[in-house]
Structures are given as C-alpha cells and as structure tokens.
Short mmCIF file of C-alpha atoms in Angstrom, two decimals:
data_model
loop_
_atom_site.label_atom_id
_atom_site.label_comp_id
_atom_site.label_asym_id
_atom_site.label_seq_id
_atom_site.Cartn_x
_atom_site.Cartn_y
_atom_site.Cartn_z
CA MET A 1 3.84 -43.26 17.82
CA ARG A 2 4.39 -45.35 14.83
CA MET A 3 0.18 -45.25 14.57
CA LEU A 4 0.78 -41.66 14.44
CA LEU A 5 3.14 -41.62 11.59
CA ALA A 6 1.21 -43.77 9.60
CA PHE A 7 -1.92 -42.03 10.38
CA ILE A 8 -0.36 -38.80 9.09
CA VAL A 9 1.72 -40.34 6.01
CA LEU A 10 -1.93 -42.37 5.43
CA SER A 11 -3.62 -38.58 5.50
CA PHE A 12 -1.01 -37.45 2.70
CA ALA A 13 -1.64 -40.41 0.65
CA MET A 14 -5.01 -40.56 0.84
CA GLN A 15 -5.76 -37.07 0.44
CA SER A 16 -7.37 -37.36 -3.16
CA VAL A 17 -9.52 -39.49 -2.00
CA TRP A 18 -11.06 -38.03 1.53
CA SER A 19 -10.43 -34.86 0.60
CA ARG A 20 -12.74 -31.73 0.32
CA PRO A 21 -12.44 -27.74 0.27
CA VAL A 22 -10.98 -26.29 3.39
CA SER A 23 -11.34 -22.81 1.40
CA TYR A 24 -12.21 -22.38 -1.88
CA PRO A 25 -10.04 -23.20 -4.94
CA GLY A 26 -7.14 -21.04 -5.26
CA GLY A 27 -8.32 -19.32 -2.09
CA ILE A 28 -5.64 -18.25 0.61
CA THR A 29 -6.40 -18.00 4.20
CA ALA A 30 -4.23 -16.23 6.93
CA ASP A 31 -5.59 -17.32 10.50
CA MET A 32 -4.22 -16.15 13.94
CA ASN A 33 -5.02 -17.90 17.28
CA ASN A 34 -3.94 -16.21 20.58
CA ASN A 35 -4.99 -17.95 23.77
CA GLY A 36 -3.72 -19.15 27.33
CA ASP A 37 -2.00 -22.27 25.45
CA GLU A 38 -0.12 -20.71 22.27
CA HIS A 39 0.59 -17.74 20.14
CA SER A 40 0.14 -18.75 16.39
CA LEU A 41 -0.35 -17.77 12.54
CA LEU A 42 -1.26 -20.22 9.71
CA LEU A 43 -0.63 -19.34 6.36
CA HIS A 44 -2.80 -22.08 4.16
CA TYR A 45 -3.24 -21.83 0.03
CA SER A 46 -6.55 -24.41 -1.57
CA PRO A 47 -4.78 -25.43 -4.55
CA THR A 48 -8.38 -26.92 -5.16
CA ALA A 49 -11.37 -27.03 -2.95
CA LYS A 50 -10.12 -30.14 -1.75
CA TYR A 51 -7.90 -29.69 0.80
CA SER A 52 -5.28 -26.82 1.87
CA LEU A 53 -1.76 -26.63 2.53
CA GLY A 54 -0.01 -24.54 4.97
CA ILE A 55 3.01 -23.26 6.82
CA ARG A 56 2.36 -22.70 11.03
CA SER A 57 4.40 -20.56 12.65
CA GLU A 58 3.65 -21.17 16.72
CA TYR A 59 4.84 -20.11 19.70
CA ARG A 60 3.63 -22.74 22.69
CA ARG A 61 3.38 -20.53 26.14
CA ALA A 62 3.97 -23.45 28.84
CA GLY A 63 6.71 -24.99 27.32
CA GLU A 64 8.14 -21.80 25.96
CA TYR A 65 9.19 -23.19 22.60
CA LEU A 66 8.33 -22.27 18.76
CA LEU A 67 7.35 -24.56 16.40
CA THR A 68 7.54 -24.12 12.43
CA SER A 69 5.87 -26.52 10.58
CA PHE A 70 4.32 -27.66 7.59
CA GLN A 71 0.20 -28.54 7.73
CA LEU A 72 -2.09 -29.96 5.96
CA ASN A 73 -5.65 -29.71 6.35
CA ASN A 74 -7.85 -32.39 4.57
CA LEU A 75 -11.71 -31.90 4.43
CA VAL A 76 -12.30 -35.59 4.24
CA LYS A 77 -16.50 -35.54 4.11
CA ARG A 78 -18.83 -32.73 3.84
CA TRP A 79 -22.71 -33.07 4.05
CA ASN A 80 -24.47 -30.36 2.72
CA LYS A 81 -28.39 -30.00 3.74
CA LYS A 82 -30.80 -27.28 2.91
CA ASP A 83 -30.23 -24.96 5.91
CA SER A 84 -27.36 -26.77 7.49
CA GLN A 85 -23.57 -27.66 6.48
CA MET A 86 -21.46 -30.50 8.54
CA ASN A 87 -17.79 -31.18 8.08
CA PHE A 88 -15.02 -33.67 9.18
CA TYR A 89 -11.62 -32.57 8.79
CA ILE A 90 -8.06 -33.66 9.42
CA LYS A 91 -5.31 -32.13 10.65
CA SER A 92 -1.67 -32.84 10.28
CA GLY A 93 1.45 -31.40 10.11
CA ILE A 94 5.43 -31.47 11.00
CA GLY A 95 7.94 -29.23 11.85
CA TYR A 96 10.44 -27.92 13.72
CA ALA A 97 10.58 -26.98 17.56
CA ASP A 98 12.97 -24.77 19.17
CA ARG A 99 13.45 -23.24 22.46
CA ASN A 100 14.64 -20.62 23.53
CA SER A 101 14.39 -19.55 27.26
CA SER A 102 15.99 -18.09 30.22
CA ARG A 103 13.32 -20.15 32.48
CA LEU A 104 13.80 -23.55 30.63
CA LYS A 105 16.61 -25.95 29.03
CA ASP A 106 17.47 -24.32 25.70
CA ASP A 107 16.24 -27.44 23.20
CA SER A 108 15.35 -28.37 19.84
CA SER A 109 13.21 -31.01 18.01
CA VAL A 110 11.37 -32.14 15.21
CA ALA A 111 7.51 -32.37 16.30
CA ILE A 112 4.52 -33.71 14.27
CA PHE A 113 1.20 -33.29 15.02
CA SER A 114 -2.35 -34.22 14.02
CA GLY A 115 -6.06 -34.39 15.06
CA ILE A 116 -9.01 -34.54 13.57
CA ALA A 117 -12.39 -31.78 13.62
CA GLY A 118 -15.90 -31.99 13.04
CA ASP A 119 -18.67 -28.79 12.94
CA TRP A 120 -21.87 -28.56 12.29
CA GLU A 121 -23.66 -25.20 11.28
CA SER A 122 -26.76 -23.76 9.95
CA ARG A 123 -27.41 -19.82 9.71
CA GLN A 124 -28.13 -19.29 13.80
CA TYR A 125 -26.51 -22.66 15.80
CA PHE A 126 -23.40 -23.69 15.84
CA MET A 127 -21.48 -27.24 17.55
CA ALA A 128 -17.79 -27.94 16.55
CA TYR A 129 -15.32 -30.53 18.19
CA GLU A 130 -11.18 -30.33 17.64
CA ASN A 131 -8.60 -33.00 18.78
CA ARG A 132 -4.75 -32.53 19.16
CA TYR A 133 -1.99 -34.63 19.70
CA LEU A 134 1.46 -33.22 19.42
CA GLU A 135 5.03 -35.26 19.76
CA GLY A 136 7.56 -33.05 20.14
CA GLY A 137 10.53 -35.15 21.00
CA SER A 138 12.35 -34.22 24.51
CA LEU A 139 9.95 -30.74 24.31
CA ASP A 140 6.37 -31.51 24.58
CA ASP A 141 3.97 -34.24 23.97
CA PHE A 142 0.54 -33.46 24.69
CA PHE A 143 -3.46 -34.45 23.91
CA MET A 144 -5.80 -31.47 23.51
CA GLN A 145 -9.84 -32.20 22.45
CA LYS A 146 -11.95 -29.14 22.50
CA VAL A 147 -16.15 -28.50 21.85
CA ARG A 148 -17.48 -25.31 21.08
CA VAL A 149 -21.41 -24.74 21.01
CA GLY A 150 -22.77 -21.12 19.36
CA MET A 151 -25.90 -19.27 18.86
CA ALA A 152 -26.63 -16.31 16.61
CA PRO A 153 -28.66 -13.81 18.44
CA TYR A 154 -29.96 -12.46 14.91
CA ILE A 155 -29.88 -13.70 11.23
CA ALA A 156 -27.49 -11.46 9.24
CA ASP A 157 -28.15 -11.17 5.55
CA TYR A 158 -25.10 -11.99 3.01
CA GLY A 159 -22.31 -8.95 3.48
CA ALA A 160 -23.84 -7.30 6.79
CA LEU A 161 -21.99 -7.78 10.34
CA HIS A 162 -23.16 -11.54 11.59
CA THR A 163 -22.00 -12.21 15.13
CA TRP A 164 -22.28 -14.99 17.07
CA LEU A 165 -22.37 -16.02 21.15
CA MET A 166 -20.28 -19.19 21.59
CA VAL A 167 -18.47 -21.29 24.65
CA GLU A 168 -15.34 -23.22 24.37
CA VAL A 169 -15.06 -26.44 26.32
CA GLU A 170 -11.31 -27.30 26.51
CA HIS A 171 -9.97 -30.48 27.73
CA LYS A 172 -6.17 -30.96 28.22
CA PRO A 173 -6.19 -34.00 30.61
CA GLU A 174 -2.14 -33.64 31.29
CA SER A 175 -2.89 -29.69 32.68
CA GLU A 176 -2.74 -28.55 35.78
CA ASP A 177 -6.21 -27.24 34.92
CA THR A 178 -7.99 -30.33 33.21
CA ILE A 179 -10.85 -28.79 31.88
CA THR A 180 -11.06 -24.38 30.48
CA LEU A 181 -14.28 -22.81 29.58
CA THR A 182 -14.26 -19.66 27.35
CA PRO A 183 -17.23 -17.73 26.75
CA LEU A 184 -16.44 -15.80 23.45
CA VAL A 185 -18.05 -13.85 20.76
CA ARG A 186 -17.28 -14.24 16.47
CA PHE A 187 -18.20 -11.63 13.64
CA LEU A 188 -18.04 -12.16 10.50
CA LYS A 189 -17.89 -9.14 7.92
CA ASP A 190 -16.64 -9.53 4.49
CA VAL A 191 -13.49 -11.53 4.45
CA HIS A 192 -12.98 -11.34 8.45
CA LYS A 193 -13.54 -13.47 11.35
CA VAL A 194 -12.68 -11.98 14.77
CA GLU A 195 -13.24 -13.83 18.07
CA ALA A 196 -12.38 -12.55 21.48
CA GLY A 197 -13.45 -14.17 24.94
CA ILE A 198 -12.03 -14.66 28.40
CA SER A 199 -11.20 -18.75 29.66
CA SER A 200 -12.22 -19.95 33.35
CA ASN A 201 -8.13 -19.34 33.60
CA ARG A 202 -8.53 -15.34 32.80
CA ASP A 203 -6.48 -15.69 29.62
CA VAL A 204 -7.33 -13.97 26.90
CA LEU A 205 -8.67 -15.45 23.43
CA PHE A 206 -7.91 -13.21 20.16
CA ASN A 207 -8.36 -15.00 16.81
CA TRP A 208 -8.72 -13.42 13.65
CA THR A 209 -8.86 -15.15 9.99
CA ILE A 210 -8.85 -13.49 6.70
CA ARG A 211 -9.71 -15.26 3.49
CA PHE A 212 -8.11 -13.62 0.39
CA MET B 1 -65.46 -26.45 -10.79
CA LYS B 2 -63.52 -26.00 -14.02
CA LYS B 3 -62.33 -22.96 -13.03
CA LEU B 4 -61.34 -23.75 -9.56
CA ILE B 5 -59.27 -26.34 -10.56
CA VAL B 6 -57.63 -24.00 -12.86
CA MET B 7 -57.19 -20.97 -10.22
CA LEU B 8 -56.00 -24.13 -7.73
CA ILE B 9 -53.69 -25.16 -10.50
CA LEU B 10 -52.36 -21.78 -11.52
CA LEU B 11 -51.76 -21.31 -7.59
CA ALA B 12 -49.77 -23.93 -6.76
CA GLY B 13 -47.70 -22.76 -9.47
CA LEU B 14 -47.25 -19.25 -8.14
CA ILE B 15 -46.59 -21.16 -4.55
CA SER B 16 -44.01 -23.28 -6.16
CA ASN B 17 -42.19 -20.63 -7.76
CA ASN B 18 -42.08 -17.79 -4.70
CA ALA B 19 -38.61 -19.05 -3.66
CA PHE B 20 -37.45 -17.74 -7.12
CA ALA B 21 -37.61 -14.36 -8.62
CA ASP B 22 -38.88 -13.59 -12.40
CA HIS B 23 -36.11 -14.19 -13.83
CA PRO B 24 -35.25 -12.13 -16.80
CA GLU B 25 -33.07 -13.38 -19.68
CA GLY B 26 -29.61 -13.55 -18.87
CA THR B 27 -29.65 -14.88 -15.73
CA VAL B 28 -30.31 -18.32 -14.28
CA GLU B 29 -31.34 -19.23 -10.82
CA VAL B 30 -29.53 -22.02 -8.58
CA GLY B 31 -30.90 -23.61 -5.47
CA ILE B 32 -27.92 -24.39 -3.65
CA TYR B 33 -27.36 -26.95 -0.49
CA GLY B 34 -24.74 -26.40 2.24
CA LEU B 35 -25.36 -22.45 1.45
CA VAL B 36 -25.15 -21.25 5.27
CA CYS B 37 -22.58 -18.61 5.96
CA ASP B 38 -20.66 -15.56 4.43
CA PHE B 39 -17.89 -17.33 3.55
CA CYS B 40 -19.73 -20.01 1.30
CA ALA B 41 -21.34 -17.06 -0.80
CA GLN B 42 -17.77 -15.55 -1.17
CA ALA B 43 -16.59 -19.28 -2.21
CA LEU B 44 -19.53 -18.88 -4.87
CA GLU B 45 -18.39 -15.56 -5.80
CA LYS B 46 -14.94 -16.27 -6.72
CA VAL B 47 -15.45 -19.56 -8.30
CA PHE B 48 -17.85 -17.81 -10.54
CA GLY B 49 -15.53 -14.86 -11.08
CA LYS B 50 -13.30 -16.65 -13.02
CA GLU B 51 -15.96 -17.46 -16.07
CA VAL B 52 -16.16 -15.31 -18.97
CA ALA B 53 -19.58 -15.79 -19.27
CA VAL B 54 -20.40 -14.29 -15.52
CA ASP B 55 -20.74 -10.61 -15.20
CA ASN B 56 -21.70 -11.02 -11.80
CA ILE B 57 -23.94 -13.07 -9.13
CA ASP B 58 -25.87 -12.33 -6.35
CA VAL B 59 -26.49 -14.60 -2.95
CA ASN B 60 -29.54 -14.74 -1.12
CA LEU B 61 -28.39 -16.93 2.08
CA ASP B 62 -32.29 -16.70 3.43
CA ASP B 63 -33.59 -18.72 0.52
CA LYS B 64 -30.02 -20.27 -0.17
CA ILE B 65 -30.19 -18.97 -3.61
CA VAL B 66 -27.83 -17.75 -6.50
CA THR B 67 -28.64 -16.05 -9.36
CA ILE B 68 -25.91 -15.65 -11.70
CA HIS B 69 -26.21 -12.58 -14.30
CA LEU B 70 -24.72 -13.43 -17.75
CA LYS B 71 -22.79 -11.16 -19.87
CA HIS B 72 -24.96 -10.30 -23.14
CA GLY B 73 -25.42 -13.01 -25.26
CA GLN B 74 -23.64 -15.45 -23.18
CA GLN B 75 -24.53 -19.27 -22.23
CA LEU B 76 -23.35 -21.12 -19.04
CA ASP B 77 -24.43 -24.66 -19.02
CA ASP B 78 -25.68 -26.65 -16.21
CA ALA B 79 -22.94 -28.79 -16.16
CA VAL B 80 -20.58 -26.20 -15.98
CA ILE B 81 -22.71 -24.63 -12.97
CA ARG B 82 -22.84 -27.90 -11.23
CA LYS B 83 -19.32 -28.47 -11.75
CA ASN B 84 -18.35 -25.12 -9.78
CA ILE B 85 -20.57 -25.47 -7.25
CA VAL B 86 -20.01 -28.89 -6.62
CA ASP B 87 -15.71 -27.84 -6.80
CA ALA B 88 -16.68 -25.13 -4.39
CA GLY B 89 -17.54 -27.65 -1.90
CA TYR B 90 -21.20 -27.15 -2.54
CA ASN B 91 -24.76 -29.45 -3.69
CA VAL B 92 -26.83 -28.52 -6.37
CA GLU B 93 -30.97 -28.32 -5.58
CA GLU B 94 -32.28 -27.01 -8.93
CA ILE B 95 -31.32 -24.98 -11.76
CA ARG B 96 -33.90 -22.56 -13.18
CA ARG B 97 -33.46 -20.68 -16.36
CA GLY B 98 -34.83 -17.17 -17.08
CA GLY B 99 -36.33 -15.78 -20.25
#
C-alpha cells in the first residue's frame, strides 16, 4: 500500500521528466469503456503533448459501486520508428468510491489505482499490454492485466475507414474466471474509434473514443 | 562510359527523390518517424493548424510524409517545424523544401 502511494506520488512529481503526449497539445479526449467488469467514462485533456489530466467515472459491476476519480496519464517513453511506434505509459488515479446497492451493504471509501501500459503498432499489426491495481478500502481491492494483439485486414489511407481484428486476453487472479478471452473489431474513422466484441463469458465489450 | 555514369547518377537521384513528390514553392515536405495512424496524422494537423504561416497540410501515411502548404509569402523555419513535430510526439526524418 505504501509502495503504491509512493509510486503515484512519484509519477505526479516526475511528470515533467517522464511524460510524453497522450494526445496532441491542447487535445481533449472522451473515452468510454463497457465490458464485463465496468462501465466507465474518462474525459482527459493534454495541456502539452506530454501528459493528460482527466476525470473518470467508473461503475464496477461486481462490487456495485461508482468510482469518481482524478486520473493522470503519463507517456513515459515513445519509440518512433519509420514504420512503427511503441509507447510506455503510467496511469494513476485517486478518487471516491460509493456503493448504493440493493444487494450489497452500502459503503464508501477513498480509492486509488495505478498501472502501466505499453503498446507497439504499425499500420498492419498491433500489440498491447496493460495492468491495473486498485485499492478501494472496504469496497474493493483487485489486480488485473490484459494483453491484446491485432491485425488490420487492409491498410487504409488517411481519412478512410480503418478496421482492425483483435483478440484480448484478460487475467484477473482473484476472479472466478481467471482468464477471459475477447475477440473484437476496432473501427477508426476521423476522430472516432469504436470497438465491439463479446467475451468468453458472453459479456459485451463496447468502447468508444472521440478526440476533439 | 561517361554517358553511362551520368545516366546512373541521374537515375540514382530520381530514385532517392521518389518518396517525395516535386514540391512547388511554398511547400515543405517532412519525412516523419512514428506516423502510423490517423490519430497521429490528426495530431500533426492540429499542431500545424495553429501556425499562422501554414495554409494546410497533407498527410501521406504510406510514405510517412507530411506536406506543409505555406500561405503566400510566408516562411516556416526548420527549427519551428522540428519543434512542432517533436512536441506532437513524433520525430523528424528529413525536411525538404521546394522552389
């Protein structure tokens, strides 16, 4: 717990050294995620092209609580190559979790979370890894990690509809279903990115990102 | 033999310039590292859109080249171009100027 707090404080303190853009300078992004674990909306702003600050609202389905948090995303390192790009991020947040449930005991707590993420992308192939640890006092406490690989069946020009076929494997050590597999399709067009899939638990995945 | 050497040199020049189209005066072509997606291209459009000297830009994802079209009589220094691209999160491979 102390180490996690130190990690978050460190990532805030070192943002000027570590950080790289999450979006372009002045860019605003709305990121909505729906899957078997959560329904969430993150609105973030990149003051410079080196980090983003955001407000996240997240409903955790298993714990039946709403987490409203302040989130910082740092792009620690980006490797730009002629035909590919690779990124390493740290994502951290602190907020307030509140449960108002008919099934579980009402409760509330301060919650913090942190995780790392990395991706490699060319115009045809995609790989990504992400993990997250959340400490929510008496409400929740979990670790998850996931890997995603993808391939574009065709290479589209700038401005055209881009399509990706992907598979996501999620690992949740404390869950009943430790491993979840989700085949999905990603579409990119203009400022929109939409992802849709169905997991091996038959949960629907639907993500929508808009960059303003 | 001399003719053959001259032809080979000319041919080599044509090949080396193949990635870049002929650029009229008032355009700058920039080869960019890390330009792999539409979101990357949009970032560069936004960043260069704030420059007074820039009319518009074209993005070629196949060749990883951004063509910057300058307004009539306007200039944009290499240093400014590099800074904009680096600030947007990418790296410059090469800058070529027309005219």
